Amino acid sequence: MASSKTPETLDFVVVSNRLPIDAKPAKNGAEKWVTSPGGLVAALQPVMKGRTAAWVGWPGRVDIDLEPFSLASTHYFPVALSAVELEEHYEGFSNSTLWPLYHDVIVQPEFHRTWWETYKKVNQRFADRAAEVAAEGAFVWVQDYQLQLVPQMLRKKRPDLQIGYFHHIPFPAYELFAQLPWRADILHGLLGADVVGFQRKTDASNMREAVRRNFGYSMQKPMVRVPLRATPPRNRKAPPVTASKTREVMVEAFPISLDVQSSAKLASSDAVVKRAKEIRKELGSPKTMFLGVDRLDYTKGIRHRLKAFGEMLQEGTLKAEDAVFVQLASPSREGVEQYRELRDDIEQLVGRINGDFGHLNRPAIVYLHQNISREEMMAMYVACDVMVVTPLRDGMNLVAKEFVSARTDHRGALVLSEFAGAADELDEALIVNPHDIDGLKEALADAAAMSAAEQKSRMEHMRKVVVENDIKRWATSFIDAVKPPERKRRR
Ligand code: G6P
């Protein structure tokens, strides 16, 4: 599959836990490559397009040692993980400690010292690989919560580098973050970057607050003054730092986006428009098609929205002859117990609602636990009447932005949780608190009944926001913050 020779070092290096393509075993014993799940990859892929760059990451399977390879102008540097490291770094510390802790403890985080040791070891491996492939003075962009120690590890090895870190998920309020036994080490790790970027202003201020309370560093928002010889104090409040030699670290919000033009283009292509019509027909031409698109994750509020939908059918506010709920739930983190339990819960709920209200020729909820192609997903966005995005907590939620990008016809309504980062920008959506099932039912009913004129005016407003703040703008503003353009630097 490699199309060009992989250079030894590069000026632009992205480091993320996962590569954008996962190696899956193919029948002939070779690897089959499929696009990785989640918003991180969806956002970063267009940033890499046309740029000569390195991408350092895990290829999605354990115990395989893959050679670097190149596709178009991106050069991939796979980092190998063993089965134990997958269990302790990825499923353990990343997804059973940090993920629940950073998402408001929706499920109880687990703290295990062995997991922490493996997290450090794996972070060091990513940092070492990035240090090897980065050219002198290169820009290295570290991504997300699985790699929070990498910025400091890199700075130690390669002080010549310009280091950015972007955190795709929420950063919690200090009262929650403080539970983490290794909180000082994590903050110290992040402060190795020149810029630490977050989705929302509240995330950035939560981190600055955590730094202030643990280290007492002086700051002038959004800059934090970090002593040149900083070491993480143990987990007790440190006295205010008076070091005269400091470096400045920017801790600021950079709300992520996507390639709006390319989504809009695909969504308005003949094939997608045709497929959208077919989908409605296949669903029995319902009056209202509700749609949910998520990774199957307990943060996404899938249960809350299906419960609300079930109650509406029960109460007669909606009729199963008129309405259908299509829920796409892509398989995710199936090695983690809470995810397996969630799957059972959701499937039981879907079964119950369909048993009570479905018809021979159409269930009330069409539930697909599958990965579907980008084209098919676009056709779903175009086909639906009401897009339902109700996370209990979410860094950004690019599904909401992708839906808006896809609706070049200015139709459709968006029901959006106030706890998704996207709610800061998409304020013309019907904003809900997903824990408030009655409020959610009202919003779903209002969305289903929304006039074409109101849909148009809300959609136009939201489209303007996403078009103006697309992924190029996000990437440029972040990169400029790390590497000020010449003219700024000269001042
Ligand atoms: C979220 C996270 C990403 C992660 C993605 C998919 O978007 O912010 O870092 O890659 O989910 O999750 P997975 O565990 O499959 O990588």
Short mmCIF file of C-alpha atoms and ligand atoms in Angstrom, two decimals:
data_model
loop_
_atom_site.label_atom_id
_atom_site.label_comp_id
_atom_site.label_asym_id
_atom_site.label_seq_id
_atom_site.Cartn_x
_atom_site.Cartn_y
_atom_site.Cartn_z
CA MET A 1 0.00 0.00 0.00
CA ALA A 2 2.99 2.34 0.48
CA SER A 3 3.15 4.86 -2.33
CA SER A 4 6.35 6.80 -1.64
CA LYS A 5 9.55 6.44 0.34
CA THR A 6 9.17 7.37 4.00
CA PRO A 7 11.54 10.25 4.90
CA GLU A 8 13.56 9.93 8.08
CA THR A 9 12.52 13.19 9.69
CA LEU A 10 9.76 15.72 9.07
CA ASP A 11 8.87 19.31 10.06
CA PHE A 12 5.24 18.61 10.96
CA VAL A 13 4.46 15.67 13.22
CA VAL A 14 1.11 14.60 14.62
CA VAL A 15 1.10 12.16 17.53
CA SER A 16 -2.14 10.45 18.52
CA ASN A 17 -2.96 7.23 20.31
CA ARG A 18 -4.53 5.84 17.15
CA LEU A 19 -3.48 6.17 13.56
CA PRO A 20 -6.36 7.33 11.35
CA ILE A 21 -6.46 3.89 9.80
CA ASP A 22 -6.69 0.67 11.78
CA ALA A 23 -4.98 -2.53 10.63
CA LYS A 24 -7.54 -5.35 10.58
CA PRO A 25 -6.57 -8.90 9.71
CA ALA A 26 -7.54 -9.74 6.12
CA LYS A 27 -8.28 -13.23 4.74
CA ASN A 28 -4.96 -13.57 2.93
CA GLY A 29 -3.07 -13.00 6.19
CA ALA A 30 -2.15 -9.43 5.24
CA GLU A 31 -3.56 -6.24 6.80
CA LYS A 32 -6.73 -4.57 5.66
CA TRP A 33 -6.86 -0.86 6.55
CA VAL A 34 -10.09 0.74 7.71
CA THR A 35 -10.77 4.30 8.91
CA SER A 36 -10.55 4.60 12.70
CA PRO A 37 -13.58 5.64 14.74
CA GLY A 38 -14.21 8.95 16.47
CA GLY A 39 -14.08 12.70 16.11
CA LEU A 40 -10.30 13.04 16.49
CA VAL A 41 -9.59 11.26 13.23
CA ALA A 42 -12.49 12.94 11.41
CA ALA A 43 -11.07 16.34 12.34
CA LEU A 44 -7.38 15.71 11.76
CA GLN A 45 -7.50 13.89 8.45
CA PRO A 46 -8.37 17.03 6.47
CA VAL A 47 -5.64 18.95 8.32
CA MET A 48 -3.10 16.47 7.00
CA LYS A 49 -4.38 16.50 3.43
CA GLY A 50 -1.78 18.00 1.09
CA ARG A 51 0.74 18.60 3.88
CA THR A 52 4.00 16.68 4.01
CA ALA A 53 3.77 15.33 7.50
CA ALA A 54 4.37 12.45 9.86
CA TRP A 55 1.64 10.73 11.86
CA VAL A 56 2.82 8.71 14.85
CA GLY A 57 0.23 6.35 16.36
CA TRP A 58 -0.97 2.89 17.28
CA PRO A 59 -2.29 0.85 14.33
CA GLY A 60 -5.25 -0.58 16.30
CA ARG A 61 -4.00 -4.17 16.73
CA VAL A 62 -1.76 -5.62 19.39
CA ASP A 63 1.52 -7.40 19.01
CA ILE A 64 2.20 -6.36 15.44
CA ASP A 65 5.33 -4.51 14.55
CA LEU A 66 4.66 -2.58 11.36
CA GLU A 67 7.22 -0.75 9.28
CA PRO A 68 6.62 2.95 8.59
CA PHE A 69 4.61 3.49 5.41
CA SER A 70 3.44 6.41 3.31
CA LEU A 71 0.17 7.29 1.64
CA ALA A 72 0.11 10.43 -0.48
CA SER A 73 1.99 13.08 1.52
CA THR A 74 1.38 11.56 4.97
CA HIS A 75 4.05 9.29 6.42
CA TYR A 76 2.80 6.90 9.06
CA PHE A 77 4.97 5.70 11.95
CA PRO A 78 3.20 2.86 13.77
CA VAL A 79 3.84 2.44 17.50
CA ALA A 80 3.42 -1.14 18.70
CA LEU A 81 1.43 -2.06 21.83
CA SER A 82 1.43 -5.45 23.53
CA ALA A 83 -1.76 -7.15 24.75
CA VAL A 84 -0.92 -6.15 28.35
CA GLU A 85 -0.31 -2.55 27.30
CA LEU A 86 -3.64 -2.50 25.49
CA GLU A 87 -5.31 -3.68 28.66
CA GLU A 88 -3.49 -1.32 31.03
CA HIS A 89 -2.77 1.77 28.94
CA TYR A 90 -5.75 1.88 26.55
CA GLU A 91 -8.62 -0.02 28.18
CA GLY A 92 -7.32 0.65 31.70
CA PHE A 93 -5.80 4.05 32.45
CA SER A 94 -7.09 5.85 29.33
CA ASN A 95 -10.60 4.47 29.16
CA SER A 96 -11.44 3.26 32.66
CA THR A 97 -9.63 5.98 34.66
CA LEU A 98 -9.29 9.17 32.60
CA TRP A 99 -12.30 8.87 30.27
CA PRO A 100 -14.92 8.51 33.05
CA LEU A 101 -13.11 10.99 35.34
CA TYR A 102 -12.95 13.63 32.60
CA HIS A 103 -16.60 13.01 31.64
CA ASP A 104 -18.00 14.05 35.02
CA VAL A 105 -17.79 10.57 36.57
CA ILE A 106 -20.85 9.30 34.63
CA VAL A 107 -19.40 5.92 35.56
CA GLN A 108 -16.98 5.41 38.45
CA PRO A 109 -13.31 5.81 37.44
CA GLU A 110 -10.91 3.13 38.65
CA PHE A 111 -7.48 4.03 40.00
CA HIS A 112 -4.81 1.35 39.71
CA ARG A 113 -1.07 1.91 40.19
CA THR A 114 -0.16 -0.78 37.64
CA TRP A 115 -2.22 0.99 34.98
CA TRP A 116 -0.46 4.26 35.77
CA GLU A 117 2.96 2.64 35.39
CA THR A 118 1.97 1.29 31.97
CA TYR A 119 0.50 4.66 30.96
CA LYS A 120 3.88 6.29 31.69
CA LYS A 121 5.76 3.58 29.81
CA VAL A 122 3.55 3.82 26.73
CA ASN A 123 3.65 7.64 26.75
CA GLN A 124 7.45 7.42 26.79
CA ARG A 125 7.37 5.14 23.75
CA PHE A 126 5.24 7.63 21.79
CA ALA A 127 7.50 10.50 22.87
CA ASP A 128 10.63 8.57 21.80
CA ARG A 129 9.13 7.77 18.40
CA ALA A 130 8.06 11.37 17.85
CA ALA A 131 11.53 12.59 18.89
CA GLU A 132 13.09 10.29 16.29
CA VAL A 133 10.95 11.44 13.37
CA ALA A 134 10.83 15.19 14.15
CA ALA A 135 13.31 17.34 12.21
CA GLU A 136 15.30 20.08 13.96
CA GLY A 137 12.85 22.76 15.21
CA ALA A 138 9.82 20.78 13.94
CA PHE A 139 6.25 21.41 15.02
CA VAL A 140 4.93 18.42 16.97
CA TRP A 141 1.24 18.25 17.68
CA VAL A 142 0.27 15.81 20.44
CA GLN A 143 -3.37 14.75 20.61
CA ASP A 144 -5.65 13.85 23.47
CA TYR A 145 -5.92 12.33 26.92
CA GLN A 146 -4.15 9.03 26.16
CA LEU A 147 -0.86 10.99 25.74
CA GLN A 148 -0.85 13.74 28.35
CA LEU A 149 2.71 13.04 29.49
CA VAL A 150 4.18 13.20 25.98
CA PRO A 151 4.66 17.01 25.78
CA GLN A 152 7.01 17.13 28.80
CA MET A 153 8.82 13.92 27.79
CA LEU A 154 9.41 15.41 24.35
CA ARG A 155 10.60 18.74 25.69
CA LYS A 156 13.13 16.94 27.86
CA LYS A 157 14.55 15.01 24.91
CA ARG A 158 14.17 17.67 22.25
CA PRO A 159 14.09 21.23 23.62
CA ASP A 160 14.42 22.52 20.03
CA LEU A 161 10.87 21.42 19.13
CA GLN A 162 7.73 23.53 19.07
CA ILE A 163 5.15 21.49 20.90
CA GLY A 164 1.36 21.78 20.79
CA TYR A 165 -1.11 19.61 22.68
CA PHE A 166 -4.82 19.44 21.92
CA HIS A 167 -7.29 17.85 24.33
CA HIS A 168 -10.34 16.55 22.45
CA ILE A 169 -12.43 15.67 25.50
CA PRO A 170 -13.60 17.78 28.46
CA PHE A 171 -11.23 18.80 31.25
CA PRO A 172 -13.17 18.44 34.49
CA ALA A 173 -13.79 20.84 37.35
CA TYR A 174 -11.03 20.73 39.95
CA GLU A 175 -13.15 18.89 42.55
CA LEU A 176 -13.27 15.91 40.18
CA PHE A 177 -9.76 16.19 38.73
CA ALA A 178 -8.34 16.32 42.26
CA GLN A 179 -9.37 12.67 42.78
CA LEU A 180 -6.62 11.56 40.42
CA PRO A 181 -3.67 10.33 42.50
CA TRP A 182 -1.28 11.40 39.70
CA ARG A 183 -2.85 14.79 39.03
CA ALA A 184 0.40 16.73 39.50
CA ASP A 185 2.27 14.47 37.06
CA ILE A 186 -0.47 14.90 34.45
CA LEU A 187 -0.44 18.70 34.77
CA HIS A 188 3.36 18.72 34.62
CA GLY A 189 3.19 16.52 31.50
CA LEU A 190 0.77 18.88 29.74
CA LEU A 191 2.80 21.97 30.66
CA GLY A 192 5.66 20.63 28.55
CA ALA A 193 3.75 22.02 25.55
CA ASP A 194 3.97 25.61 24.28
CA VAL A 195 0.21 25.65 23.80
CA VAL A 196 -2.35 23.43 25.53
CA GLY A 197 -5.62 23.65 23.58
CA PHE A 198 -9.13 22.73 24.73
CA GLN A 199 -12.59 22.58 23.18
CA ARG A 200 -14.36 25.02 25.51
CA LYS A 201 -13.32 28.03 27.58
CA THR A 202 -14.47 26.20 30.73
CA ASP A 203 -12.06 23.31 29.99
CA ALA A 204 -9.14 25.75 29.66
CA SER A 205 -10.05 27.55 32.85
CA ASN A 206 -10.45 24.22 34.70
CA MET A 207 -6.88 23.33 33.73
CA ARG A 208 -5.50 26.75 34.75
CA GLU A 209 -7.32 26.41 38.06
CA ALA A 210 -5.83 22.94 38.58
CA VAL A 211 -2.34 24.37 37.86
CA ARG A 212 -2.90 27.25 40.25
CA ARG A 213 -4.11 24.99 43.05
CA ASN A 214 -1.38 22.37 42.64
CA PHE A 215 1.64 24.44 41.67
CA GLY A 216 0.80 28.06 42.50
CA TYR A 217 2.36 29.26 39.21
CA SER A 218 1.63 32.86 38.32
CA MET A 219 -0.53 33.42 35.28
CA GLN A 220 -2.07 36.06 33.11
CA LYS A 221 -4.93 34.39 31.29
CA PRO A 222 -4.41 32.54 28.96
CA MET A 223 -0.66 32.38 29.75
CA VAL A 224 0.82 30.35 32.58
CA ARG A 225 4.39 31.05 33.74
CA VAL A 226 6.16 27.75 34.24
CA PRO A 227 9.58 27.68 35.95
CA LEU A 228 12.24 26.43 33.57
CA ARG A 229 13.23 23.73 36.01
CA ALA A 230 9.75 22.65 36.97
CA THR A 231 9.31 19.24 38.54
CA PRO A 232 5.95 17.96 39.67
CA PRO A 233 5.59 18.49 43.43
CA ARG A 234 3.91 15.60 45.20
CA ASN A 235 0.19 15.80 45.51
CA ARG A 236 -0.18 18.52 48.05
CA LYS A 237 -0.57 22.22 47.59
CA ALA A 238 2.74 23.78 46.66
CA PRO A 239 3.86 27.19 47.96
CA PRO A 240 3.65 29.99 45.34
CA VAL A 241 6.52 29.71 42.90
CA THR A 242 8.91 32.63 42.71
CA ALA A 243 11.37 31.27 40.13
CA SER A 244 12.81 34.08 38.05
CA LYS A 245 13.40 31.97 34.93
CA THR A 246 10.14 30.90 33.42
CA ARG A 247 8.65 29.93 30.07
CA GLU A 248 5.14 30.85 29.01
CA VAL A 249 2.55 28.21 28.22
CA MET A 250 -0.73 29.20 26.61
CA VAL A 251 -3.76 27.34 28.01
CA GLU A 252 -6.65 28.33 25.78
CA ALA A 253 -9.82 27.17 23.97
CA PHE A 254 -9.66 26.28 20.25
CA PRO A 255 -13.06 24.72 19.41
CA ILE A 256 -12.50 22.00 16.82
CA SER A 257 -14.41 21.70 13.57
CA LEU A 258 -14.47 19.71 10.34
CA ASP A 259 -14.03 20.09 6.62
CA VAL A 260 -17.39 21.75 6.06
CA GLN A 261 -16.99 22.19 2.28
CA SER A 262 -16.18 18.56 1.69
CA SER A 263 -19.13 17.37 3.83
CA ALA A 264 -21.44 19.79 2.02
CA LYS A 265 -20.16 18.65 -1.37
CA LEU A 266 -20.65 14.99 -0.59
CA ALA A 267 -24.07 15.59 0.96
CA SER A 268 -25.32 17.40 -2.13
CA SER A 269 -23.90 14.88 -4.61
CA ASP A 270 -26.46 13.09 -6.82
CA ALA A 271 -25.61 9.71 -5.31
CA VAL A 272 -26.17 10.84 -1.72
CA VAL A 273 -29.37 12.75 -2.50
CA LYS A 274 -30.71 9.69 -4.34
CA ARG A 275 -29.74 7.40 -1.48
CA ALA A 276 -31.43 9.74 1.04
CA LYS A 277 -34.71 9.38 -0.87
CA GLU A 278 -34.33 5.60 -0.93
CA ILE A 279 -33.70 5.52 2.82
CA ARG A 280 -36.98 7.31 3.51
CA LYS A 281 -38.77 4.88 1.24
CA GLU A 282 -37.12 1.88 2.89
CA LEU A 283 -38.29 3.23 6.24
CA GLY A 284 -41.88 3.31 4.94
CA SER A 285 -41.94 7.07 4.19
CA PRO A 286 -42.42 8.20 7.81
CA LYS A 287 -43.74 11.65 8.62
CA THR A 288 -40.82 12.16 11.00
CA MET A 289 -37.46 10.44 10.90
CA PHE A 290 -35.39 11.01 14.04
CA LEU A 291 -31.70 10.18 13.81
CA GLY A 292 -28.94 9.47 16.34
CA VAL A 293 -25.33 8.78 15.26
CA ASP A 294 -22.80 7.91 17.95
CA ARG A 295 -20.02 5.66 19.06
CA LEU A 296 -21.69 3.28 21.51
CA ASP A 297 -20.48 5.16 24.60
CA TYR A 298 -22.14 5.90 27.95
CA THR A 299 -21.28 9.59 27.57
CA LYS A 300 -23.54 9.95 24.53
CA GLY A 301 -26.93 9.84 26.29
CA ILE A 302 -28.37 7.23 23.90
CA ARG A 303 -30.46 5.65 26.64
CA HIS A 304 -31.94 9.01 27.66
CA ARG A 305 -33.06 9.87 24.14
CA LEU A 306 -34.57 6.44 23.46
CA LYS A 307 -36.38 6.55 26.78
CA ALA A 308 -37.88 9.94 25.84
CA PHE A 309 -38.90 8.57 22.42
CA GLY A 310 -40.48 5.46 24.03
CA GLU A 311 -42.48 7.60 26.45
CA MET A 312 -43.76 9.77 23.59
CA LEU A 313 -45.04 6.65 21.82
CA GLN A 314 -46.56 5.45 25.08
CA GLU A 315 -48.32 8.75 25.71
CA GLY A 316 -49.44 9.11 22.09
CA THR A 317 -47.52 12.38 21.45
CA LEU A 318 -45.94 10.41 18.61
CA LYS A 319 -47.40 7.48 16.68
CA ALA A 320 -45.27 4.60 15.48
CA GLU A 321 -47.12 4.83 12.11
CA ASP A 322 -45.76 8.36 11.70
CA ALA A 323 -42.39 8.34 13.38
CA VAL A 324 -39.26 6.25 13.30
CA PHE A 325 -36.03 6.62 15.27
CA VAL A 326 -32.89 5.48 13.47
CA GLN A 327 -30.03 4.96 15.92
CA LEU A 328 -26.60 4.18 14.51
CA ALA A 329 -24.25 3.02 17.25
CA SER A 330 -20.77 2.20 16.06
CA PRO A 331 -18.99 -0.50 18.05
CA SER A 332 -16.49 0.98 20.52
CA ARG A 333 -14.07 -0.18 23.25
CA GLU A 334 -15.70 -3.57 23.53
CA GLY A 335 -12.94 -4.87 25.80
CA VAL A 336 -14.12 -2.50 28.56
CA GLU A 337 -16.85 -3.88 30.77
CA GLN A 338 -18.97 -0.72 31.06
CA TYR A 339 -19.21 -0.61 27.27
CA ARG A 340 -20.41 -4.21 27.11
CA GLU A 341 -22.98 -3.48 29.82
CA LEU A 342 -24.12 -0.38 27.98
CA ARG A 343 -24.65 -2.41 24.82
CA ASP A 344 -26.84 -4.88 26.70
CA ASP A 345 -28.87 -2.05 28.28
CA ILE A 346 -29.44 -0.25 24.98
CA GLU A 347 -30.37 -3.42 23.13
CA GLN A 348 -32.81 -4.41 25.85
CA LEU A 349 -34.43 -0.97 25.72
CA VAL A 350 -34.67 -1.03 21.90
CA GLY A 351 -36.18 -4.52 22.06
CA ARG A 352 -38.71 -3.44 24.66
CA ILE A 353 -39.81 -0.31 22.76
CA ASN A 354 -40.03 -2.22 19.48
CA GLY A 355 -41.95 -5.02 21.17
CA ASP A 356 -44.49 -2.55 22.56
CA PHE A 357 -44.88 -0.22 19.60
CA GLY A 358 -43.39 -1.73 16.45
CA HIS A 359 -45.34 -2.99 13.45
CA LEU A 360 -44.83 -6.04 11.27
CA ASN A 361 -43.45 -3.90 8.49
CA ARG A 362 -41.55 -1.37 10.61
CA PRO A 363 -39.96 -1.24 14.05
CA ALA A 364 -40.31 1.97 16.07
CA ILE A 365 -36.53 2.12 16.42
CA VAL A 366 -34.15 1.00 13.70
CA TYR A 367 -30.97 0.20 15.60
CA LEU A 368 -27.71 -0.58 13.80
CA HIS A 369 -24.65 -1.63 15.81
CA GLN A 370 -22.31 -1.29 12.83
CA ASN A 371 -19.83 0.96 11.14
CA ILE A 372 -21.36 2.46 8.04
CA SER A 373 -19.68 4.22 5.14
CA ARG A 374 -19.30 8.00 5.07
CA GLU A 375 -21.63 8.20 2.04
CA GLU A 376 -24.36 6.24 3.82
CA MET A 377 -23.98 8.42 6.90
CA MET A 378 -24.30 11.57 4.80
CA ALA A 379 -27.44 10.14 3.19
CA MET A 380 -28.87 9.54 6.68
CA TYR A 381 -28.15 13.16 7.66
CA VAL A 382 -29.87 14.37 4.50
CA ALA A 383 -32.81 11.97 4.90
CA CYS A 384 -33.71 12.74 8.52
CA ASP A 385 -36.05 15.39 9.88
CA VAL A 386 -34.68 15.64 13.40
CA MET A 387 -31.06 15.01 14.39
CA VAL A 388 -30.81 14.09 18.06
CA VAL A 389 -27.44 14.73 19.76
CA THR A 390 -27.85 14.36 23.52
CA PRO A 391 -24.52 13.58 25.22
CA LEU A 392 -24.37 13.80 29.00
CA ARG A 393 -20.90 15.27 28.48
CA ASP A 394 -18.91 15.66 25.25
CA GLY A 395 -15.77 17.61 24.33
CA MET A 396 -17.24 18.95 21.07
CA ASN A 397 -19.42 16.42 19.19
CA LEU A 398 -18.64 16.69 15.53
CA VAL A 399 -21.79 14.76 14.54
CA ALA A 400 -23.78 17.91 15.31
CA LYS A 401 -21.48 20.03 13.12
CA GLU A 402 -21.42 17.41 10.37
CA PHE A 403 -25.23 17.30 10.26
CA VAL A 404 -25.36 21.09 9.90
CA SER A 405 -22.67 20.99 7.20
CA ALA A 406 -24.66 18.36 5.30
CA ARG A 407 -27.95 20.28 5.26
CA THR A 408 -27.30 22.46 2.23
CA ASP A 409 -31.09 22.28 1.71
CA HIS A 410 -31.57 24.31 4.93
CA ARG A 411 -34.04 21.77 6.22
CA GLY A 412 -34.09 19.59 9.33
CA ALA A 413 -33.95 20.40 13.04
CA LEU A 414 -31.16 19.77 15.54
CA VAL A 415 -31.82 18.82 19.16
CA LEU A 416 -28.55 19.37 21.02
CA SER A 417 -27.36 18.81 24.57
CA GLU A 418 -26.07 21.81 26.48
CA PHE A 419 -23.28 19.53 27.72
CA ALA A 420 -21.70 19.13 24.27
CA GLY A 421 -19.00 21.65 23.31
CA ALA A 422 -20.90 22.24 20.06
CA ALA A 423 -23.68 23.96 22.05
CA ASP A 424 -21.40 27.00 22.56
CA GLU A 425 -21.51 27.68 18.82
CA LEU A 426 -24.76 26.09 17.61
CA ASP A 427 -27.08 28.12 19.77
CA GLU A 428 -29.89 28.03 17.17
CA ALA A 429 -30.32 24.31 17.85
CA LEU A 430 -33.03 23.24 20.29
CA ILE A 431 -30.80 23.08 23.35
CA VAL A 432 -31.70 20.47 25.97
CA ASN A 433 -30.58 19.05 29.29
CA PRO A 434 -30.58 15.32 28.46
CA HIS A 435 -31.18 14.37 32.10
CA ASP A 436 -34.51 16.19 31.94
CA ILE A 437 -36.59 13.58 30.11
CA ASP A 438 -39.73 15.78 30.06
CA GLY A 439 -37.72 18.68 28.61
CA LEU A 440 -36.23 16.31 26.07
CA LYS A 441 -39.69 15.08 25.04
CA GLU A 442 -40.85 18.67 24.58
CA ALA A 443 -37.84 19.46 22.41
CA LEU A 444 -38.35 16.33 20.27
CA ALA A 445 -42.02 17.27 19.79
CA ASP A 446 -41.14 20.89 18.94
CA ALA A 447 -38.49 19.70 16.48
CA ALA A 448 -40.93 17.31 14.79
CA ALA A 449 -43.51 20.09 14.46
CA MET A 450 -41.09 22.84 13.40
CA SER A 451 -42.25 24.82 10.34
CA ALA A 452 -40.12 24.83 7.20
CA ALA A 453 -39.55 28.57 7.67
CA GLU A 454 -38.20 28.11 11.20
CA GLN A 455 -36.01 25.19 10.14
CA LYS A 456 -34.58 27.37 7.40
CA SER A 457 -33.83 30.34 9.57
CA ARG A 458 -32.19 28.27 12.32
CA MET A 459 -30.23 26.17 9.84
CA GLU A 460 -28.97 29.22 7.94
CA HIS A 461 -27.66 30.70 11.15
CA MET A 462 -25.94 27.45 12.21
CA ARG A 463 -24.45 26.90 8.76
CA LYS A 464 -22.96 30.37 8.81
CA VAL A 465 -21.24 29.55 12.10
CA VAL A 466 -19.76 26.23 10.90
CA VAL A 467 -18.73 27.60 7.50
CA GLU A 468 -16.86 30.49 9.14
CA ASN A 469 -15.17 28.26 11.70
CA ASP A 470 -14.15 25.25 9.71
CA ILE A 471 -11.22 22.92 10.28
CA LYS A 472 -8.73 25.06 8.35
CA ARG A 473 -9.40 27.95 10.65
CA TRP A 474 -9.03 25.72 13.71
CA ALA A 475 -5.72 24.30 12.52
CA THR A 476 -4.33 27.68 11.47
CA SER A 477 -5.26 29.39 14.71
CA PHE A 478 -3.72 26.59 16.77
CA ILE A 479 -0.53 26.37 14.72
CA ASP A 480 -0.16 30.19 14.74
CA ALA A 481 -0.49 30.18 18.52
CA VAL A 482 2.41 27.71 18.79
CA LYS A 483 4.48 29.21 15.98
CA PRO A 484 3.57 32.87 15.67
CA PRO A 485 3.77 33.95 12.01
CA GLU A 486 6.88 35.99 11.10
CA ARG A 487 5.21 39.36 11.30
CA LYS A 488 3.95 38.74 14.85
CA ARG A 489 7.28 37.37 15.98
CA ARG A 490 9.18 40.48 14.84
CA ARG A 491 7.11 42.83 16.98
C1 G6P B 1 -12.90 10.17 21.02
C2 G6P B 1 -11.52 10.49 21.60
C3 G6P B 1 -10.43 10.01 20.65
C4 G6P B 1 -10.64 8.58 20.30
C5 G6P B 1 -12.03 8.35 19.72
C6 G6P B 1 -12.32 6.89 19.38
O1 G6P B 1 -13.16 10.97 19.91
O2 G6P B 1 -11.40 11.86 21.86
O3 G6P B 1 -9.16 10.20 21.24
O4 G6P B 1 -9.66 8.13 19.38
O5 G6P B 1 -12.99 8.79 20.66
O6 G6P B 1 -12.10 6.09 20.50
P1 G6P B 1 -11.04 4.90 20.46
O7 G6P B 1 -10.94 4.47 21.89
O8 G6P B 1 -11.68 3.87 19.58
O9 G6P B 1 -9.75 5.41 19.92
#
